[in-house]
PDB file of C-alpha atoms and ligand atoms in Angstrom:
ATOM      1  CA  MET A 300     -12.787 -12.058   6.940  1.00  0.00           C
ATOM      2  CA  LEU A 301     -10.159  -9.192   6.872  1.00  0.00           C
ATOM      3  CA  THR A 302      -7.719 -11.908   4.664  1.00  0.00           C
ATOM      4  CA  VAL A 303     -10.343 -11.974   2.408  1.00  0.00           C
ATOM      5  CA  LYS A 304     -11.364  -8.222   2.242  1.00  0.00           C
ATOM      6  CA  SER A 305      -7.556  -7.626   1.946  1.00  0.00           C
ATOM      7  CA  LEU A 306      -7.109 -10.136  -0.852  1.00  0.00           C
ATOM      8  CA  HIS A 307      -9.974  -8.507  -2.550  1.00  0.00           C
ATOM      9  CA  ILE A 308      -8.357  -4.882  -2.220  1.00  0.00           C
ATOM     10  CA  ILE A 309      -4.785  -6.375  -3.550  1.00  0.00           C
ATOM     11  CA  PHE A 310      -6.288  -8.113  -6.844  1.00  0.00           C
ATOM     12  CA  MET A 311      -8.685  -5.296  -7.280  1.00  0.00           C
ATOM     13  CA  VAL A 312      -5.221  -3.025  -7.263  1.00  0.00           C
ATOM     14  CA  THR A 313      -3.464  -5.378  -9.590  1.00  0.00           C
ATOM     15  CA  TRP A 314      -6.519  -5.402 -12.058  1.00  0.00           C
ATOM     16  CA  TYR A 315      -6.700  -1.349 -11.952  1.00  0.00           C
ATOM     17  CA  ALA A 316      -3.152  -1.054 -12.795  1.00  0.00           C
ATOM     18  CA  GLY A 317      -3.627  -3.058 -16.101  1.00  0.00           C
ATOM     19  CA  LEU A 318      -6.707  -1.286 -17.112  1.00  0.00           C
ATOM     20  CA  PHE A 319      -4.982   2.237 -16.909  1.00  0.00           C
ATOM     21  CA  TYR A 320      -1.567   0.571 -18.419  1.00  0.00           C
ATOM     22  CA  LEU A 321      -2.897  -1.092 -20.858  1.00  0.00           C
ATOM     23  CA  PRO A 322      -4.413   1.712 -23.030  1.00  0.00           C
ATOM     24  CA  ARG A 323      -1.256   3.394 -22.231  1.00  0.00           C
ATOM     25  CA  LEU A 324       0.608   0.320 -24.499  1.00  0.00           C
ATOM     26  CA  PHE A 325      -2.317   0.950 -26.987  1.00  0.00           C
ATOM     27  CA  VAL A 326      -1.520   4.959 -27.368  1.00  0.00           C
ATOM     28  CA  TYR A 327       2.188   4.044 -28.105  1.00  0.00           C
ATOM     29  CA  HIS A 328       1.605   0.915 -30.101  1.00  0.00           C
ATOM     30  CA  ALA A 329      -0.922   3.401 -32.193  1.00  0.00           C
ATOM     31  CA  MET A 330       2.138   5.886 -32.864  1.00  0.00           C
ATOM     32  CA  CYS A 331       4.139   3.524 -34.170  1.00  0.00           C
ATOM     33  CA  ALA A 332       5.710   3.646 -37.521  1.00  0.00           C
ATOM     34  CA  PRO A 333       4.305   0.754 -39.911  1.00  0.00           C
ATOM     35  CA  ASP A 334       7.749  -0.519 -40.955  1.00  0.00           C
ATOM     36  CA  ASP A 335       8.711  -0.507 -37.430  1.00  0.00           C
ATOM     37  CA  ARG A 336       8.682  -4.338 -36.703  1.00  0.00           C
ATOM     38  CA  VAL A 337      10.780  -4.557 -33.877  1.00  0.00           C
ATOM     39  CA  GLY A 338       8.845  -2.306 -31.818  1.00  0.00           C
ATOM     40  CA  ILE A 339       5.410  -3.129 -33.146  1.00  0.00           C
ATOM     41  CA  GLU A 340       5.919  -7.125 -32.059  1.00  0.00           C
ATOM     42  CA  ARG A 341       7.759  -5.617 -28.495  1.00  0.00           C
ATOM     43  CA  PHE A 342       4.336  -4.062 -27.799  1.00  0.00           C
ATOM     44  CA  LYS A 343       2.285  -7.058 -28.781  1.00  0.00           C
ATOM     45  CA  THR A 344       4.202  -8.915 -26.163  1.00  0.00           C
ATOM     46  CA  MET A 345       3.780  -6.628 -23.567  1.00  0.00           C
ATOM     47  CA  GLU A 346       0.047  -6.268 -24.194  1.00  0.00           C
ATOM     48  CA  ARG A 347      -0.224 -10.082 -24.056  1.00  0.00           C
ATOM     49  CA  LYS A 348       1.590 -10.686 -21.283  1.00  0.00           C
ATOM     50  CA  LEU A 349      -0.436  -7.669 -19.355  1.00  0.00           C
ATOM     51  CA  TYR A 350      -4.052  -8.924 -20.475  1.00  0.00           C
ATOM     52  CA  TYR A 351      -3.427 -12.654 -19.773  1.00  0.00           C
ATOM     53  CA  GLY A 352      -0.810 -12.709 -17.038  1.00  0.00           C
ATOM     54  CA  ILE A 353      -2.155  -9.994 -14.739  1.00  0.00           C
ATOM     55  CA  MET A 354      -5.373  -8.496 -15.535  1.00  0.00           C
ATOM     56  CA  THR A 355      -7.668 -11.156 -16.527  1.00  0.00           C
ATOM     57  CA  PRO A 356      -6.510 -13.404 -13.292  1.00  0.00           C
ATOM     58  CA  GLY A 357      -6.686  -9.788 -10.960  1.00  0.00           C
ATOM     59  CA  MET A 358     -10.108  -9.498 -12.483  1.00  0.00           C
ATOM     60  CA  VAL A 359     -11.132 -13.112 -11.689  1.00  0.00           C
ATOM     61  CA  LEU A 360      -9.671 -13.058  -8.493  1.00  0.00           C
ATOM     62  CA  THR A 361     -11.416  -9.478  -7.404  1.00  0.00           C
ATOM     63  CA  VAL A 362     -14.913 -10.909  -8.309  1.00  0.00           C
ATOM     64  CA  VAL A 363     -14.113 -14.249  -6.695  1.00  0.00           C
ATOM     65  CA  PHE A 364     -13.210 -12.553  -3.254  1.00  0.00           C
ATOM     66  CA  GLY A 365     -15.924  -9.474  -3.665  1.00  0.00           C
ATOM     67  CA  LEU A 366     -18.299 -12.350  -4.014  1.00  0.00           C
ATOM     68  CA  TRP A 367     -17.222 -13.930  -1.283  1.00  0.00           C
ATOM     69  CA  LEU A 368     -17.571 -10.932   0.850  1.00  0.00           C
ATOM     70  CA  TRP A 369     -20.709 -10.536  -0.656  1.00  0.00           C
ATOM     71  CA  LEU A 370     -22.336 -13.942  -0.641  1.00  0.00           C
ATOM     72  CA  GLY A 371     -20.380 -15.457   1.848  1.00  0.00           C
ATOM     73  CA  TYR A 372     -20.409 -13.193   4.837  1.00  0.00           C
ATOM     74  CA  GLY A 373     -23.510 -11.444   3.828  1.00  0.00           C
ATOM     75  CA  ILE A 374     -21.858  -7.746   3.605  1.00  0.00           C
ATOM     76  CA  THR A 375     -24.796  -6.135   1.935  1.00  0.00           C
ATOM     77  CA  GLY A 376     -27.220  -3.253   0.836  1.00  0.00           C
ATOM     78  CA  GLY A 377     -28.456  -0.974  -1.525  1.00  0.00           C
ATOM     79  CA  TRP A 378     -24.759   0.553  -2.303  1.00  0.00           C
ATOM     80  CA  MET A 379     -23.557  -3.114  -2.902  1.00  0.00           C
ATOM     81  CA  HIS A 380     -26.475  -3.049  -6.079  1.00  0.00           C
ATOM     82  CA  ALA A 381     -25.196   0.006  -6.993  1.00  0.00           C
ATOM     83  CA  LYS A 382     -21.470  -1.099  -7.264  1.00  0.00           C
ATOM     84  CA  PHE A 383     -22.343  -4.501  -8.719  1.00  0.00           C
ATOM     85  CA  ALA A 384     -23.701  -2.616 -11.650  1.00  0.00           C
ATOM     86  CA  LEU A 385     -20.812  -0.642 -12.081  1.00  0.00           C
ATOM     87  CA  VAL A 386     -18.695  -3.433 -12.047  1.00  0.00           C
ATOM     88  CA  LEU A 387     -20.739  -5.064 -14.712  1.00  0.00           C
ATOM     89  CA  VAL A 388     -19.872  -2.051 -16.889  1.00  0.00           C
ATOM     90  CA  LEU A 389     -15.925  -2.696 -15.984  1.00  0.00           C
ATOM     91  CA  LEU A 390     -16.020  -6.373 -16.937  1.00  0.00           C
ATOM     92  CA  ALA A 391     -17.773  -5.285 -20.418  1.00  0.00           C
ATOM     93  CA  TYR A 392     -14.599  -2.812 -20.488  1.00  0.00           C
ATOM     94  CA  HIS A 393     -12.181  -5.358 -19.832  1.00  0.00           C
ATOM     95  CA  VAL A 394     -13.709  -7.520 -22.482  1.00  0.00           C
ATOM     96  CA  TYR A 395     -13.569  -4.862 -25.046  1.00  0.00           C
ATOM     97  CA  LEU A 396      -9.970  -4.045 -24.258  1.00  0.00           C
ATOM     98  CA  GLY A 397      -9.186  -7.854 -25.202  1.00  0.00           C
ATOM     99  CA  LYS A 398     -11.314  -7.015 -28.480  1.00  0.00           C
ATOM    100  CA  LEU A 399      -9.125  -3.961 -29.268  1.00  0.00           C
ATOM    101  CA  LEU A 400      -6.024  -6.305 -28.185  1.00  0.00           C
ATOM    102  CA  ALA A 401      -6.782  -9.009 -30.842  1.00  0.00           C
ATOM    103  CA  ALA A 402      -7.536  -6.504 -33.170  1.00  0.00           C
ATOM    104  CA  PHE A 403      -3.549  -4.656 -33.003  1.00  0.00           C
ATOM    105  CA  ARG A 404      -2.408  -8.503 -32.583  1.00  0.00           C
ATOM    106  CA  ASP A 405      -3.970  -9.252 -35.936  1.00  0.00           C
ATOM    107  CA  ASP A 406      -2.616  -5.781 -37.361  1.00  0.00           C
ATOM    108  CA  ARG A 407      -6.134  -4.235 -38.047  1.00  0.00           C
ATOM    109  CA  ASN A 408      -6.140  -1.477 -35.193  1.00  0.00           C
ATOM    110  CA  ALA A 409      -8.813   1.100 -36.484  1.00  0.00           C
ATOM    111  CA  HIS A 410      -8.253   3.714 -33.800  1.00  0.00           C
ATOM    112  CA  GLY A 411      -5.291   6.433 -33.553  1.00  0.00           C
ATOM    113  CA  HIS A 412      -3.310   7.525 -30.501  1.00  0.00           C
ATOM    114  CA  VAL A 413      -5.805  10.174 -29.365  1.00  0.00           C
ATOM    115  CA  PHE A 414      -9.001   7.534 -29.067  1.00  0.00           C
ATOM    116  CA  TYR A 415      -6.914   5.780 -26.576  1.00  0.00           C
ATOM    117  CA  ARG A 416      -5.961   8.670 -24.666  1.00  0.00           C
ATOM    118  CA  TRP A 417      -9.480   9.027 -23.950  1.00  0.00           C
ATOM    119  CA  ILE A 418     -10.196   5.254 -23.094  1.00  0.00           C
ATOM    120  CA  ASN A 419      -7.130   5.355 -20.506  1.00  0.00           C
ATOM    121  CA  GLU A 420      -9.179   7.638 -18.565  1.00  0.00           C
ATOM    122  CA  ILE A 421     -13.065   6.478 -19.207  1.00  0.00           C
ATOM    123  CA  PRO A 422     -14.852   4.617 -18.290  1.00  0.00           C
ATOM    124  CA  ALA A 423     -12.134   3.276 -15.515  1.00  0.00           C
ATOM    125  CA  LEU A 424     -11.303   6.280 -13.404  1.00  0.00           C
ATOM    126  CA  PRO A 425     -15.010   7.388 -12.939  1.00  0.00           C
ATOM    127  CA  ILE A 426     -16.152   3.669 -11.772  1.00  0.00           C
ATOM    128  CA  LEU A 427     -12.993   3.684  -9.364  1.00  0.00           C
ATOM    129  CA  VAL A 428     -14.259   6.834  -8.004  1.00  0.00           C
ATOM    130  CA  ALA A 429     -17.716   5.670  -7.894  1.00  0.00           C
ATOM    131  CA  VAL A 430     -17.363   2.430  -6.516  1.00  0.00           C
ATOM    132  CA  VAL A 431     -14.964   2.981  -3.798  1.00  0.00           C
ATOM    133  CA  PHE A 432     -17.169   6.336  -2.503  1.00  0.00           C
ATOM    134  CA  LEU A 433     -19.998   3.316  -2.547  1.00  0.00           C
ATOM    135  CA  VAL A 434     -17.962   0.604  -0.615  1.00  0.00           C
ATOM    136  CA  VAL A 435     -16.341   2.854   1.935  1.00  0.00           C
ATOM    137  CA  MET A 436     -19.497   5.635   2.675  1.00  0.00           C
ATOM    138  CA  LYS A 437     -22.437   3.283   2.382  1.00  0.00           C
ATOM    139  CA  PRO A 438     -24.634   6.238   1.283  1.00  0.00           C
ATOM    140  CA  PHE A 439     -27.434   4.044   1.253  1.00  0.00           C
TER     141      PHE A 439
HETATM  142  C1  HEM B 721     -18.157  -8.528  -8.652  1.00  0.00           C
HETATM  143  C2  HEM B 721     -17.295  -7.764  -8.210  1.00  0.00           C
HETATM  144  C3  HEM B 721     -17.375  -6.921  -6.300  1.00  0.00           C
HETATM  145  C4  HEM B 721     -18.328  -7.539  -5.511  1.00  0.00           C
HETATM  146  C5  HEM B 721     -19.231  -8.719  -5.500  1.00  0.00           C
HETATM  147  C6  HEM B 721     -17.842  -6.722  -4.129  1.00  0.00           C
HETATM  148  C7  HEM B 721     -18.052  -6.596  -2.926  1.00  0.00           C
HETATM  149  C8  HEM B 721     -17.462  -6.050  -1.804  1.00  0.00           C
HETATM  150  C9  HEM B 721     -17.403  -6.262  -0.463  1.00  0.00           C
HETATM  151  C10 HEM B 721     -19.196  -7.031   0.157  1.00  0.00           C
HETATM  152  C11 HEM B 721     -16.869  -5.822   0.502  1.00  0.00           C
HETATM  153  C12 HEM B 721     -17.057  -5.429   2.095  1.00  0.00           C
HETATM  154  C13 HEM B 721     -17.499  -4.140   2.289  1.00  0.00           C
HETATM  155  C14 HEM B 721     -17.230  -4.230   3.829  1.00  0.00           C
HETATM  156  O1  HEM B 721     -16.638  -4.897   4.309  1.00  0.00           O
HETATM  157  O2  HEM B 721     -17.677  -2.700   4.320  1.00  0.00           O
HETATM  158  C15 HEM B 721     -15.996  -5.148  -0.907  1.00  0.00           C
HETATM  159  C16 HEM B 721     -14.715  -4.179  -0.219  1.00  0.00           C
HETATM  160  C17 HEM B 721     -14.325  -3.468  -0.864  1.00  0.00           C
HETATM  161  N1  HEM B 721     -14.687  -3.441  -2.473  1.00  0.00           N
HETATM  162 FE1  HEM B 721     -15.408  -4.389  -3.449  1.00  0.00          FE
HETATM  163  N2  HEM B 721     -16.710  -5.897  -4.615  1.00  0.00           N
HETATM  164  C18 HEM B 721     -16.447  -6.056  -6.146  1.00  0.00           C
HETATM  165  C19 HEM B 721     -15.716  -5.431  -6.956  1.00  0.00           C
HETATM  166  C20 HEM B 721     -14.672  -4.252  -6.716  1.00  0.00           C
HETATM  167  C21 HEM B 721     -14.046  -3.662  -7.754  1.00  0.00           C
HETATM  168  C22 HEM B 721     -14.038  -3.606  -8.763  1.00  0.00           C
HETATM  169  C23 HEM B 721     -13.623  -2.559  -6.975  1.00  0.00           C
HETATM  170  C24 HEM B 721     -12.846  -1.381  -7.080  1.00  0.00           C
HETATM  171  C25 HEM B 721     -13.048  -0.806  -8.394  1.00  0.00           C
HETATM  172  C26 HEM B 721     -14.039  -3.047  -5.308  1.00  0.00           C
HETATM  173  C27 HEM B 721     -13.327  -2.170  -4.316  1.00  0.00           C
HETATM  174  C28 HEM B 721     -13.607  -2.237  -2.789  1.00  0.00           C
HETATM  175  C29 HEM B 721     -12.925  -1.569  -1.573  1.00  0.00           C
HETATM  176  C30 HEM B 721     -11.884  -0.558  -2.026  1.00  0.00           C
HETATM  177  C31 HEM B 721     -13.434  -2.444  -0.258  1.00  0.00           C
HETATM  178  C32 HEM B 721     -12.676  -2.020   0.804  1.00  0.00           C
HETATM  179  C33 HEM B 721     -13.905  -1.143   1.368  1.00  0.00           C
HETATM  180  C34 HEM B 721     -13.420  -0.929   3.084  1.00  0.00           C
HETATM  181  O3  HEM B 721     -12.583  -1.470   3.559  1.00  0.00           O
HETATM  182  O4  HEM B 721     -14.500  -0.186   3.667  1.00  0.00           O
HETATM  183  N3  HEM B 721     -14.770  -4.124  -5.193  1.00  0.00           N
HETATM  184  N4  HEM B 721     -16.268  -5.631  -1.894  1.00  0.00           N
END
């Protein structure tokens, strides 16, 4: 069980590294001058590799090992249901970042850098704090 939990946490950290870094790349990408083709193409490559090469595998493996702990080892409680609800919000946010990635890929980004500075923190940070509190303290 310890190995499954360790892998769950390792992939959660991998996923979270991307959840915080991808919007940061979007901030700089949105600040690029329209004629800076070299810079724009570099950001597209970095965003694509981060989302498909690191974040999405991290997300899938976090969920797989999490479900293994929950359903396989039967570790559950009210806290797990609340945690799962928050994780569903996080999964929707992950998909939304994929849509923003596609908009940048097709040069049809509609937001300025200030918007991406806000989504750099919300909702990932409050959910991280709430989920870790729930799973460590198990308040209900
Ligand atoms: C569908 C997704 C997920 C499921 C089903 C799930 C389920 C679980 C379960 C059953 C445990 C074991 C708790 C224990 O042994 O006391 C656990 C541990 C943990 N989970 Fe998740 N989890 C999921 C996603 C996440 C996410 C997204 C995060 C971070 C934001 C996270 C953070 C943690 C942490 C930090 C632990 C270790 C807690 C400890 O050692 O006491 N999990 N998870």
